[in-house]
């Protein structure tokens, strides 16, 4: 009996232990379930979490951070610091402004000009806080990015006034604009090209500007483009597809996923379909000089304007002689000269002028023109014999896209219509001292070498035409530079570069200048009497008195043909 | 008062739990499946919520990254230097961020490093500056590169705020915050959780119902087997189970039936055999009785005249006489045993006083004990120990126990204890002899068993004494228990209910009894027959 009770008791205990265990398991499960379902909600708290850096599209460009003024700086140190701070264009030249008094800070305009100087500025501190700073300026850039080279460095003197503010020297008066030493200028500033069109929208016309390579370079370029062409190209020389009054909606251009969106004001929508296509092309061409821009779209009121591609209808960029074939007059006939020295006689139109003692010639479409010491001849269509247009000594003939023949006749620029009649073009600023002139291939600009006292000016003038395309006026030119006497010929080597041949003694030099940009000079071996250029510097050919033709090979010149009396490029 | 019924209910539930496999299975199934479903549901809800959140977060971060990168790109490319155009720029950046992120709530704030006078804090969509967590602003101010985000509660809805620094030309460092609403995700999650809850409960209920059905199906034949085997165990050997089908339960029923068949036949066989043996013993005893009477008469005659015999015969006659006595005793015992075996033994219960009986028996054994050098004492409580039992059988039991104690007591002290309580009376006989080995203790009540086969029976026991005592005790529904330790002696304790149909709750004496105890309040010293006061005060 006792044992049975015992057994019963033990069973109870066993069961009691099981119940305890079960309760334990149950409570654990309930707790786990509770915790899990507690977590099963969208969180509404928890500290801040950091994720990797934002992958911003590269904006490119340089940011130079100059040092601000230190306490106790002398007047000279303040001036040098201020001049050095001309490179710190971040935050609208915030560092340079630190050198200024608070009054000048708000009125000083750093964008007025950029002086590119060589060497160290000379500083002389005078009485009453006046200080003269003299720098040797090699080039200057105006507000709109036009670069003017000074052929021989000129010292520019600028006057500053310094006052003490709370015991520290600050600049109280300073000329607008900044000065940058050349090595830093070369790093920061780049040559960019704005593109406009000729009035017929057949060609793109470049307008070279210099801008700082900053993250907002694209914005600046578009702002310049919207502002319009340079003054020497204005007045109808070139056209823009951007409707009047169009501005950037916001002073920035955003690039995301390698698409650059140009947000324009609503005036942009006044352009018709072709106008919008041309406007987009203009923007694309202008921004293509920046490595950060690959695709451009126009947006108005936050909406991307759908613009289809122009395709083959697009205006031609950098028009160049057809197939870049050099034509030579070997005394008997005109022939194509290949790079390997073989010649190929040209039949037809070329034969009409080939019998003349040509000094220069050109063939464009169905028109061939040539100059001799006795005059200017023209042959059109399938004419057997050329027509003589003038009996004065002529040189530097060119034919424009409308068929007008341009040549320097007796030290004046003369224009003859396709019918052979002389067309008067207003050129009041240009006298009887033209050495050489050449019309650009797009027919918008005339490059001129003109005597200017003891020196020779290199000029580029915009050409105004009437509605029919008849040339009417050469506008006030852009002076690229002035050269020593000896410059004898000027040709276009591309749509924005001219090449100038100058001789001194028995040697000649070829200088290639970018219109609105810098120049490079090549020396030749012997004195050249004529020069022609196709597309690019490598296509420049020199003709020597000996009848040899030279072509550039690297930095030297190489003879490519002999027994030649005239050279030119075919169109 | 309230505890009673409640405890009863618990007891009844516990009872049900213990007794019903069905209840246990169903309850355990419901509990375990509920737990499994709950855990599964919780895990599912958790992973769904995490997935909802993380996918939204990824989307939010990716779109914020794009928006802020675009904004920064716009700002970096800005050529604006005057207040008006910078304000226009900021407006455009704000609307661009709103457009890209499709968030209505954007804040464009000045940081501590912003230049004075160009910009102001702008927020859109009713976003208050207080809605932006201070921790997030502090983090953005500390590290303005990259994105920061934080989970917040805006107007009771969960939201993510993404923050970053924006560098504005001329105007300096600004902070941008974009709020992304997550209430849609929260609603989806709530809906999913609701489905999980309802589905989980429905599943648990369904499983329970299925389990109940299945268990009922299985338990029914098991119950049939259980009830049949209970009846079988209760002696109804003809009980069999109906066999249906060919499944495992049918096999069980068939096996049970075969086992029952086999047990029934063996029991009948054994019963027959046993009855035959009993009858044989009974018959033999009866048959031996008549010749033994004759032998006894003749032996008595010869014994009475033994003085006239030759001394050598005289010795033989004495031996004969003794052995005839012994034979007679043995025969008597055998007859008694056979009566028990035949179930012919009946209880003729009378009411008597146990102490008086014990005194009588003890005093009768005093000479024998003295002869063996044992001191025989009786220890009994003072109150009368009235009991309704078969006095003759009780006396026989006690005599047997005392005789055994004297024989095996090795001259040591022998105590006879009397004890009584409300339900039972008890007599215990304790000796201090050699004791009985543990292995032998279970065999002391076997017929003709002797602890040491080499020992001679000196008091003339037949070897059936303890067996008969055990049978007598059984007849009284009592208990005869033995305690022994080798070297310390043995103790036999007889416990019988006060009335033949009574129940024993506990025995009034310990095994072995210890003295003094509150119950054993008086000690009887046999030599003087004086009752002595013990522990009562």
mmCIF file of N, CA and C in Angstrom, chain B residues 1-13:
data_model
loop_
_atom_site.group_PDB
_atom_site.id
_atom_site.type_symbol
_atom_site.label_atom_id
_atom_site.label_comp_id
_atom_site.label_asym_id
_atom_site.label_seq_id
_atom_site.Cartn_x
_atom_site.Cartn_y
_atom_site.Cartn_z
ATOM 1 N N UNK B 1 -12.929 27.617 1.527
ATOM 2 C CA UNK B 1 -14.208 27.124 1.017
ATOM 3 C C UNK B 1 -14.208 27.121 -0.504
ATOM 4 N N UNK B 2 -13.509 28.137 -1.016
ATOM 5 C CA UNK B 2 -13.460 28.169 -2.483
ATOM 6 C C UNK B 2 -12.388 27.238 -3.016
ATOM 7 N N UNK B 3 -11.475 26.939 -2.138
ATOM 8 C CA UNK B 3 -10.360 26.101 -2.590
ATOM 9 C C UNK B 3 -10.831 24.691 -2.912
ATOM 10 N N UNK B 4 -11.753 24.279 -2.140
ATOM 11 C CA UNK B 4 -12.212 22.889 -2.269
ATOM 12 C C UNK B 4 -12.649 22.527 -3.676
ATOM 13 N N UNK B 5 -13.715 23.206 -4.165
ATOM 14 C CA UNK B 5 -14.217 22.839 -5.492
ATOM 15 C C UNK B 5 -13.176 23.052 -6.565
ATOM 16 N N UNK B 6 -12.394 24.119 -6.371
ATOM 17 C CA UNK B 6 -11.391 24.408 -7.375
ATOM 18 C C UNK B 6 -10.362 23.288 -7.438
ATOM 19 N N UNK B 7 -9.928 22.932 -6.255
ATOM 20 C CA UNK B 7 -8.953 21.851 -6.215
ATOM 21 C C UNK B 7 -9.557 20.590 -6.822
ATOM 22 N N UNK B 8 -10.854 20.431 -6.515
ATOM 23 C CA UNK B 8 -11.514 19.250 -7.055
ATOM 24 C C UNK B 8 -11.507 19.307 -8.581
ATOM 25 N N UNK B 9 -11.760 20.581 -9.076
ATOM 26 C CA UNK B 9 -11.791 20.699 -10.526
ATOM 27 C C UNK B 9 -10.411 20.388 -11.116
ATOM 28 N N UNK B 10 -9.402 20.952 -10.449
ATOM 29 C CA UNK B 10 -8.034 20.658 -10.900
ATOM 30 C C UNK B 10 -7.777 19.166 -10.874
ATOM 31 N N UNK B 11 -8.212 18.598 -9.769
ATOM 32 C CA UNK B 11 -7.987 17.160 -9.614
ATOM 33 C C UNK B 11 -8.680 16.424 -10.746
ATOM 34 N N UNK B 12 -9.908 16.888 -11.045
ATOM 35 C CA UNK B 12 -10.661 16.177 -12.070
ATOM 36 C C UNK B 12 -10.018 16.388 -13.428
ATOM 37 N N UNK B 13 -9.498 17.606 -13.658
ATOM 38 C CA UNK B 13 -8.813 17.848 -14.935
ATOM 39 C C UNK B 13 -7.545 17.008 -15.005
#
